[in-house]
GROMACS .gro file of C-alpha atoms in nm:
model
  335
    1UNK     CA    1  15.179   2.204  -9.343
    2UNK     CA    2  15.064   2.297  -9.021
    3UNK     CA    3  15.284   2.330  -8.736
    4UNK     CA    4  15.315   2.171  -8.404
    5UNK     CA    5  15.160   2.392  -8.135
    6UNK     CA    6  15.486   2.336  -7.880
    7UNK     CA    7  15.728   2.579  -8.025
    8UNK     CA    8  16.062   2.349  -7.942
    9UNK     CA    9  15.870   2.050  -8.130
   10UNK     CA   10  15.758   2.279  -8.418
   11UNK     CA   11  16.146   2.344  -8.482
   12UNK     CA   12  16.208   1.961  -8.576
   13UNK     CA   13  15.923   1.957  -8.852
   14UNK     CA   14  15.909   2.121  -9.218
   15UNK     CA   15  15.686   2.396  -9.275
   16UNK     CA   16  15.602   2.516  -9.643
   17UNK     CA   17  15.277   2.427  -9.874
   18UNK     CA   18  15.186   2.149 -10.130
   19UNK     CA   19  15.170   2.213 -10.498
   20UNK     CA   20  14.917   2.104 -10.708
   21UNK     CA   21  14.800   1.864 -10.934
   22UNK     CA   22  15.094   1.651 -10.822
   23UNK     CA   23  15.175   1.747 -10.451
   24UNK     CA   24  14.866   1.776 -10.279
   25UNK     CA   25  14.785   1.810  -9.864
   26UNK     CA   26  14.672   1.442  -9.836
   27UNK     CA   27  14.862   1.093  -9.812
   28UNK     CA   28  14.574   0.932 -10.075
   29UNK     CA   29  14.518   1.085 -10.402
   30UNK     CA   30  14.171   1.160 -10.504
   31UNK     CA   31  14.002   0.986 -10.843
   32UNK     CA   32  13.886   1.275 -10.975
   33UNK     CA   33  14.220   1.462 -10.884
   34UNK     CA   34  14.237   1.767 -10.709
   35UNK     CA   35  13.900   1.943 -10.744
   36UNK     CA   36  13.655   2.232 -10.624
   37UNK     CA   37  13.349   2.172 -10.400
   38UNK     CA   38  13.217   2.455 -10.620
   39UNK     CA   39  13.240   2.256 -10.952
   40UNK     CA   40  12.862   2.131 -10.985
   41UNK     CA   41  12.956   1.832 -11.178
   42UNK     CA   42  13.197   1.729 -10.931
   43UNK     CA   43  12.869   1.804 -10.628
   44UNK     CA   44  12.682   1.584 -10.832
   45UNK     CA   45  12.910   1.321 -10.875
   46UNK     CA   46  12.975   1.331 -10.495
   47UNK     CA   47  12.602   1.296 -10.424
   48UNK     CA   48  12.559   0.965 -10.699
   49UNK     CA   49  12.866   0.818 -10.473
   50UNK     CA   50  12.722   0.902 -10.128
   51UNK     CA   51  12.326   0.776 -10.267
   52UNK     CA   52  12.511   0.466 -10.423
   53UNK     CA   53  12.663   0.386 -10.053
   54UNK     CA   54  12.353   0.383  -9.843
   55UNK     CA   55  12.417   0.702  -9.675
   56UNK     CA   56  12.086   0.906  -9.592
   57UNK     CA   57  12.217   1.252  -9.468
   58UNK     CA   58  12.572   1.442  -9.544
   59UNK     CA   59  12.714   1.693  -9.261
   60UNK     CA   60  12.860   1.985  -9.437
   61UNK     CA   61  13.115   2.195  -9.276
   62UNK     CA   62  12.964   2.544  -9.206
   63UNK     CA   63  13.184   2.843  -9.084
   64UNK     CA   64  13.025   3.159  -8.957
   65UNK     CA   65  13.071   3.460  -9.175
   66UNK     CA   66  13.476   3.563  -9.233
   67UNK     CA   67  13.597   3.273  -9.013
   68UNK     CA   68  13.642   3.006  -9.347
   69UNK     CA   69  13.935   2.979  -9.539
   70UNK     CA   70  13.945   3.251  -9.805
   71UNK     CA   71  13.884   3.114 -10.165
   72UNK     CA   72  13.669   3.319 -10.286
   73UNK     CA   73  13.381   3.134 -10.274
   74UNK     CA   74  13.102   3.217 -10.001
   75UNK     CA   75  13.029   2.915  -9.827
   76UNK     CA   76  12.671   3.021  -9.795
   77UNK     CA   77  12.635   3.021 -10.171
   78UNK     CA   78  12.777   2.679 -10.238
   79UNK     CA   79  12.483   2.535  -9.994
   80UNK     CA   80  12.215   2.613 -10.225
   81UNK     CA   81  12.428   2.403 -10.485
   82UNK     CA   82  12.463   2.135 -10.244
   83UNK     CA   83  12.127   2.084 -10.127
   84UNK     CA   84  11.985   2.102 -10.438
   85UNK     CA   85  12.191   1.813 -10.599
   86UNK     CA   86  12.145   1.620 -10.248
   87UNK     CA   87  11.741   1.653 -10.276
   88UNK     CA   88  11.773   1.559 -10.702
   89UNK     CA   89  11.918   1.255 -10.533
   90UNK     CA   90  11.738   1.139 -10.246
   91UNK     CA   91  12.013   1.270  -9.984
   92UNK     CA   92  11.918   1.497  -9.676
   93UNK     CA   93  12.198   1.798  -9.550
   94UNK     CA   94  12.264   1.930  -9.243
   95UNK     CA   95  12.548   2.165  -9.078
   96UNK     CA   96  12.847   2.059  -8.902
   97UNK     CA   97  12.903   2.460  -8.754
   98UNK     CA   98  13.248   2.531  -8.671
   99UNK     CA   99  13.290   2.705  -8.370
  100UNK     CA  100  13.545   2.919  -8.283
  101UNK     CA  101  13.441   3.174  -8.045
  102UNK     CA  102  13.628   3.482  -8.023
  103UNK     CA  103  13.778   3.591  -7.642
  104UNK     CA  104  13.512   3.616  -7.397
  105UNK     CA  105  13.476   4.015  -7.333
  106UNK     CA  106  13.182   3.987  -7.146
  107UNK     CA  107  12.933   3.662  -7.027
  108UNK     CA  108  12.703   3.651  -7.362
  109UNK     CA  109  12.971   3.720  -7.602
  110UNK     CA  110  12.950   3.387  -7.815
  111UNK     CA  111  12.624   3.252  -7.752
  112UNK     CA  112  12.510   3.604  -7.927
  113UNK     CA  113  12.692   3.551  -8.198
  114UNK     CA  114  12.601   3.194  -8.249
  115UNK     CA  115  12.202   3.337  -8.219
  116UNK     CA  116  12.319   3.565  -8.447
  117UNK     CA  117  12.477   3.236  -8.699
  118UNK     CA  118  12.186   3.073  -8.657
  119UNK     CA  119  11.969   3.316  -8.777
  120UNK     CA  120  12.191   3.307  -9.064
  121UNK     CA  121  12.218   2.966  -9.174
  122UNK     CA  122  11.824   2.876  -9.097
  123UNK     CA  123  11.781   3.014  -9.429
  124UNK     CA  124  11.857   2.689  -9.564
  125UNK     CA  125  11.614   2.512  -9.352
  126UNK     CA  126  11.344   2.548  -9.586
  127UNK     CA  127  11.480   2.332  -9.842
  128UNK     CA  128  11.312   1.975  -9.891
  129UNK     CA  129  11.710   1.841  -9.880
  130UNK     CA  130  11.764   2.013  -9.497
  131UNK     CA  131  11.752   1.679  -9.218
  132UNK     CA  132  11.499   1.729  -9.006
  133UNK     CA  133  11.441   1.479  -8.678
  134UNK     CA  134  11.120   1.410  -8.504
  135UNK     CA  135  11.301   1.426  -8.121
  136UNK     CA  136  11.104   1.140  -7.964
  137UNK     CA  137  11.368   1.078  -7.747
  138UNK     CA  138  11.267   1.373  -7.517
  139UNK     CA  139  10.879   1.375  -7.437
  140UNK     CA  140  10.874   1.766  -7.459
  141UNK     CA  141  10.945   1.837  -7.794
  142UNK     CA  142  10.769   1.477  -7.946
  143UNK     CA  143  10.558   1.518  -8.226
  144UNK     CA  144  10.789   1.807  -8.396
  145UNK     CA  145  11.071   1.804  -8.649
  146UNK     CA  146  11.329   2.036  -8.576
  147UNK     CA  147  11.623   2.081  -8.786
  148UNK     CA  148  11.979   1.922  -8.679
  149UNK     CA  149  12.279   2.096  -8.641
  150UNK     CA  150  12.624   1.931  -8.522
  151UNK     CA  151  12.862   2.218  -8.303
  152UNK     CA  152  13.229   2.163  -8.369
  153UNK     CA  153  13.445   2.216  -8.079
  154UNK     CA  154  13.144   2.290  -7.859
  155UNK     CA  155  13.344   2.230  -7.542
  156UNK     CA  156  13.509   2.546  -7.587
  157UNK     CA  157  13.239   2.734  -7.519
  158UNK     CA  158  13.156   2.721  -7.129
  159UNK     CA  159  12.785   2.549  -7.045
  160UNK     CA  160  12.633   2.858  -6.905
  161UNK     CA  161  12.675   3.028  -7.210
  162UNK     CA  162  12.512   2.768  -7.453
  163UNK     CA  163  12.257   2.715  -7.131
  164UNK     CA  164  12.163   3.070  -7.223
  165UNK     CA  165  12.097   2.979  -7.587
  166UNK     CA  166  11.956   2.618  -7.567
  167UNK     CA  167  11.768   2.613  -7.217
  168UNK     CA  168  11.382   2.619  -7.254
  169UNK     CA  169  11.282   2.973  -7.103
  170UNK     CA  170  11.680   3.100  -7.067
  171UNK     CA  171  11.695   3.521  -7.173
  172UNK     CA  172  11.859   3.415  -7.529
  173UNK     CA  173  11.680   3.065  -7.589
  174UNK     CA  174  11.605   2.955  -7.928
  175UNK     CA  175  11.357   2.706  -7.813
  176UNK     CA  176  11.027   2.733  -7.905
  177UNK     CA  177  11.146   3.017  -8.184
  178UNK     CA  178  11.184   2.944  -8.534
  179UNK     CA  179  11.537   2.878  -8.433
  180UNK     CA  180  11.483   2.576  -8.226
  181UNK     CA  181  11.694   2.283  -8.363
  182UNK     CA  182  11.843   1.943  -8.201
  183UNK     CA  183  12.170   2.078  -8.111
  184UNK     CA  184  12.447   1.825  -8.094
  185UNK     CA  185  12.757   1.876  -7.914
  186UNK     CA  186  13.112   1.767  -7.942
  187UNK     CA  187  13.192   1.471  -7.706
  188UNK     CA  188  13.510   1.434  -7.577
  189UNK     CA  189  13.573   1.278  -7.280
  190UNK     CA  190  13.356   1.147  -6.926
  191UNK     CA  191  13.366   1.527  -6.770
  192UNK     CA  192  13.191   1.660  -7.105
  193UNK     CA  193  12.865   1.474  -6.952
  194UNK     CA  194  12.818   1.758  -6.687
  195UNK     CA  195  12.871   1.968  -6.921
  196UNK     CA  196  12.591   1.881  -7.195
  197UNK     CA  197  12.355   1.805  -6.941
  198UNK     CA  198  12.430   2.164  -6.817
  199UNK     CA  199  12.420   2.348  -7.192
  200UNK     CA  200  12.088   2.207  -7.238
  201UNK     CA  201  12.239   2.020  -7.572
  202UNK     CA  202  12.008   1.732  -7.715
  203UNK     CA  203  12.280   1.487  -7.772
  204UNK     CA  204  12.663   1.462  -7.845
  205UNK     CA  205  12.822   1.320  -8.107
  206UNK     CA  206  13.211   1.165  -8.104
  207UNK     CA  207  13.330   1.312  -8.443
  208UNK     CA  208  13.671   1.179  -8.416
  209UNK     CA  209  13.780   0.847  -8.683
  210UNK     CA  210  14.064   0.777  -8.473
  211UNK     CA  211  14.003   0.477  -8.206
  212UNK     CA  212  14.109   0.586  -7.856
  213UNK     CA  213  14.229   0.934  -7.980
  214UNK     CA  214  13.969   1.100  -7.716
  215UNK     CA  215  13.772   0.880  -7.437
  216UNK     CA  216  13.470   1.004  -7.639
  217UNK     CA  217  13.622   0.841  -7.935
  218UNK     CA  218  13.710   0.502  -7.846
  219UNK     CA  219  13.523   0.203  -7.897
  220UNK     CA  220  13.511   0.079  -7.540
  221UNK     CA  221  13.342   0.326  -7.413
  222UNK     CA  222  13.059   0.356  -7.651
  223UNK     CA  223  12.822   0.142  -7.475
  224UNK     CA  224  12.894   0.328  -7.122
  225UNK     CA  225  12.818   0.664  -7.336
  226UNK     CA  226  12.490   0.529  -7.492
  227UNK     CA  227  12.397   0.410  -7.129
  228UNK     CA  228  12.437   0.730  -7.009
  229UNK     CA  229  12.277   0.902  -7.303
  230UNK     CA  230  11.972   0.674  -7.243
  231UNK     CA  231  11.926   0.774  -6.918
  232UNK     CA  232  11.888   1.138  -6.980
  233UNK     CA  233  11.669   1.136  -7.308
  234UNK     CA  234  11.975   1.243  -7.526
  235UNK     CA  235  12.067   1.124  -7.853
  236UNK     CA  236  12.396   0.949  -7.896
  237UNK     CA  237  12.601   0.956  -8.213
  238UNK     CA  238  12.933   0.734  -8.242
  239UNK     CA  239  13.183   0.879  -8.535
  240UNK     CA  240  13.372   0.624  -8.721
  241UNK     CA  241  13.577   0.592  -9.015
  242UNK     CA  242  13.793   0.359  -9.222
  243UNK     CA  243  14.123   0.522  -9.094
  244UNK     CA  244  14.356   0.798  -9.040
  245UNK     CA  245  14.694   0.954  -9.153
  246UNK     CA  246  14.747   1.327  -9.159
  247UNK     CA  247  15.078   1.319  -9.167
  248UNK     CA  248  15.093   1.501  -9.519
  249UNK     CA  249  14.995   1.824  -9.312
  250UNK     CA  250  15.077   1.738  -8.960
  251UNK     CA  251  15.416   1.538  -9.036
  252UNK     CA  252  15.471   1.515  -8.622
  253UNK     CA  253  15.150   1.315  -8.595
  254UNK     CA  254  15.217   1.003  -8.694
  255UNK     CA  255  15.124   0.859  -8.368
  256UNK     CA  256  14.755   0.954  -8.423
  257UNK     CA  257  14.735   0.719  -8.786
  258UNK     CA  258  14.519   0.447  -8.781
  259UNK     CA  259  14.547   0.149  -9.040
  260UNK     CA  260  14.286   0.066  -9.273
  261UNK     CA  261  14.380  -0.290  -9.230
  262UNK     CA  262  14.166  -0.359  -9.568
  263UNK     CA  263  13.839  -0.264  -9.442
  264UNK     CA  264  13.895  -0.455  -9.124
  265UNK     CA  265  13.916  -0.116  -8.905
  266UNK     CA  266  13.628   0.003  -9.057
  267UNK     CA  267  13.414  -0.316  -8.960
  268UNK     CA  268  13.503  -0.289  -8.658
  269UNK     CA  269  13.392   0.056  -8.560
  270UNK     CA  270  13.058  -0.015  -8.704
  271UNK     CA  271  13.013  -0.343  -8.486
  272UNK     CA  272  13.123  -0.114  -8.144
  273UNK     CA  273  12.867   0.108  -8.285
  274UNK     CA  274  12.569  -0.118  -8.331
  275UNK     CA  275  12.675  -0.323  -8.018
  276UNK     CA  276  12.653  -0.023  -7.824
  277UNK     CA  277  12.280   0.006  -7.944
  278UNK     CA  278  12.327   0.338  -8.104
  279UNK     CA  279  12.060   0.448  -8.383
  280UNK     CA  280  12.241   0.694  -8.547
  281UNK     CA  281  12.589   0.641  -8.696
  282UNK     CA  282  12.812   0.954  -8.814
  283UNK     CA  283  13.101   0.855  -9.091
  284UNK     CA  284  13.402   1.085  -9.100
  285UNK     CA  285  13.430   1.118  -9.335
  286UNK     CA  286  13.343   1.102  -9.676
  287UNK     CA  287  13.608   1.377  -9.879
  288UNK     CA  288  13.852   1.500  -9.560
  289UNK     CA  289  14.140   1.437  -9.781
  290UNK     CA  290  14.354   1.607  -9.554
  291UNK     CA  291  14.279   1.357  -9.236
  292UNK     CA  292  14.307   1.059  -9.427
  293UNK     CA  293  13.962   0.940  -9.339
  294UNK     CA  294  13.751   0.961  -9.701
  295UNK     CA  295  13.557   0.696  -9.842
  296UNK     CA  296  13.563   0.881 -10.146
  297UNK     CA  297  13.747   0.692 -10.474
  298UNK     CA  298  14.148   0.700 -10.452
  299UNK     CA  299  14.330   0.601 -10.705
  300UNK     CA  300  14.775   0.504 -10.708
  301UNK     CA  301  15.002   0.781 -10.803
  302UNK     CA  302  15.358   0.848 -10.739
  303UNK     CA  303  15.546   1.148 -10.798
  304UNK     CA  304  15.959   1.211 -10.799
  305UNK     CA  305  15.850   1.320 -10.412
  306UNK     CA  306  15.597   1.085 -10.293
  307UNK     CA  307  15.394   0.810 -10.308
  308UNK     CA  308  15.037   0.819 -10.205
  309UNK     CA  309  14.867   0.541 -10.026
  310UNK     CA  310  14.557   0.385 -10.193
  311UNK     CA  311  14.289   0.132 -10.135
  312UNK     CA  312  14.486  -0.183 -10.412
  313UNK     CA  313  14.456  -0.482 -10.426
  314UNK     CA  314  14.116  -0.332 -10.405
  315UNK     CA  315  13.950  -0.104 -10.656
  316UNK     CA  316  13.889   0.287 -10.614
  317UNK     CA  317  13.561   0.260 -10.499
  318UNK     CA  318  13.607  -0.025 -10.227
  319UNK     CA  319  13.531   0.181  -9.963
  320UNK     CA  320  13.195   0.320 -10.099
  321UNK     CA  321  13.099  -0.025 -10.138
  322UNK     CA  322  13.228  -0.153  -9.825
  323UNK     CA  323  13.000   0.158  -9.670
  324UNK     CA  324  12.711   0.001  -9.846
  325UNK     CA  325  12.701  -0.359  -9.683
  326UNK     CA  326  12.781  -0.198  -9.327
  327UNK     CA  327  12.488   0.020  -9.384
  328UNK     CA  328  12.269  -0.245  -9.457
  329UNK     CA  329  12.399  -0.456  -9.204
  330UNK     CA  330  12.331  -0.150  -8.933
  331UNK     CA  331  11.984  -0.130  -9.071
  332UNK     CA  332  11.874  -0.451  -9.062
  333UNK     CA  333  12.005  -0.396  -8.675
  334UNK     CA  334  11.755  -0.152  -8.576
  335UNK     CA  335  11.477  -0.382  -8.681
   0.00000   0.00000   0.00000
């Protein structure tokens, strides 16, 4: 459980860890229980779901060296699992990179280091499963596929600094270098617009599956965002998903849950999404258990302590279906 950051608030909440099989970190409980992202049967399965629900490309979360979670597993050497059971089923990958800069010593600090990441992690880009995008949206760069990256928490970093990195002809700039990439950045509110324009970023995305939980990541503003995105030959990527409830490991945020309603909620994100004209749609998420927001199969259970929420009077795999007709419906959008 992870505790509020106001010290006085953290005081009224319980702290301590869940247990499993039974007590897990989630309020829905997984179909194939609690599992490893290492297991290759359980990748595979994973990739047969996400291929069964339309869905072309999978984000996967990417830390830089010694910043994940320690579980013993190297990140970097579960990616040559996952992208080979993506391309065996007709998926493409890319990275969501999680940014968290260390304290600024000096001007430079982080956007060396993230040079220095992306050196790193462009040793996946010559697998046939890495998403690659032909930018036509921005004259310069037409004609080329470049791989795609998505920066978590972007906005922490200050706009000089990725400027330095992601600006044609800057002292540090991967364009042009076997580095070059469409770099999306994190989206959060109107006053983030300055600041992509000013990093040099090809496009934002919204990430967040909660409606109205940033500026960035409410429906109503979507079309005002793609507007604005238009205008200055970036690419604009609404998040959505079919809910959220964290309250499992945030138990003071129960403001923040959205309802699935059903599927209803989920509908309706994809309609402000294609009404806003967008031609790329992000879903988050597909297995954060922890946020409430999968897709993936949950199944009832109740334990002596709790009772998870599931998807009845529908079946396990309602929302992977559900997923499938909105993704035809989008398609049949762009034509």
């Amino acid at each position: 459980m992870l505790p509020h950051w106001n010290k006085n608030e953290a005081k009224k909440w319980p702290l301590g860890k869940h247990l499993p099989p039974g007590d897990i970190g989630a309020n829905f409980y997984p179909e194939l229980g609690p599992y490893s992202s290492s297991d290759a049967s359980v990748v595979n399965t994973h990739m047969k779901q996400i291929h069964s629900a339309g869905v072309g490309v999978l984000a996967v979360s990417w830390y830089p060296p010694g910043e994940a979670d320690d579980d013993g597993i190297p990140l970097d050497n579960l990616m040559p699992l996952i992208l080979d059971s993506a391309h065996a089923h007709g998926i493409k990958a890319t990275g969501l990179i999680s940014f968290f800069p260390e304290p600024l010593a000096d001007l430079g600090h982080s956007t060396i280091n993230f040079c220095s990441w992306t050196g790193q992690f462009c040793f996946f880009f010559n697998s046939n499963a890495y998403y690659t995008l032909q930018p036509d949206y921005q004259t310069e760069l037409k004609g080329q596929n470049l791989p795609v990256f998505y920066i978590y928490d972007s906005y922490q970093v200050p706009s000089s600094e990725w400027a330095a990195v992601l600006k044609p002809g800057a002292p540090l700039t991967l364009r042009d270098t076997r580095y070059d990439g469409i770099f999306l950045g994190l989206y959060l509110s109107p006053e983030d617009e300055v600041k992509i324009l000013d990093a040099s970023f090809d496009g934002f995305y919204t990430y967040f599956a909660a409606n109205e939980f940033t500026k960035g990541s409410s429906w109503t503003n979507w079309k005002t965002m793609a507007e604005f995105a238009k205008h200055n030959n970036l690419l604009f990527v609404p998040s959505i998903g079919p809910g959220y409830v964290d309250t499992r490991i945030r138990p003071w945020n129960a403001q923040t849950e959205r309802k699935r309603d059903h599927g209803n909620y989920f509908r309706r994100a994809f309609e402000a999404a294609i009404d806003a004209g967008a031609k790329y749609i992000s879903i988050t998420s597909f297995n954060e258990w922890h946020e409430g927001t999968q897709v993936e199969p949950a199944i009832p259970k109740e334990t002596e302590r709790f009772k998870y929420e599931d998807y009845q009077p529908h079946q396990p795999d309602f929302y992977l279906n559900l997923l499938k007709t909105l993704v035809d419906q989008f398609s049949k959008a762009q034509k």
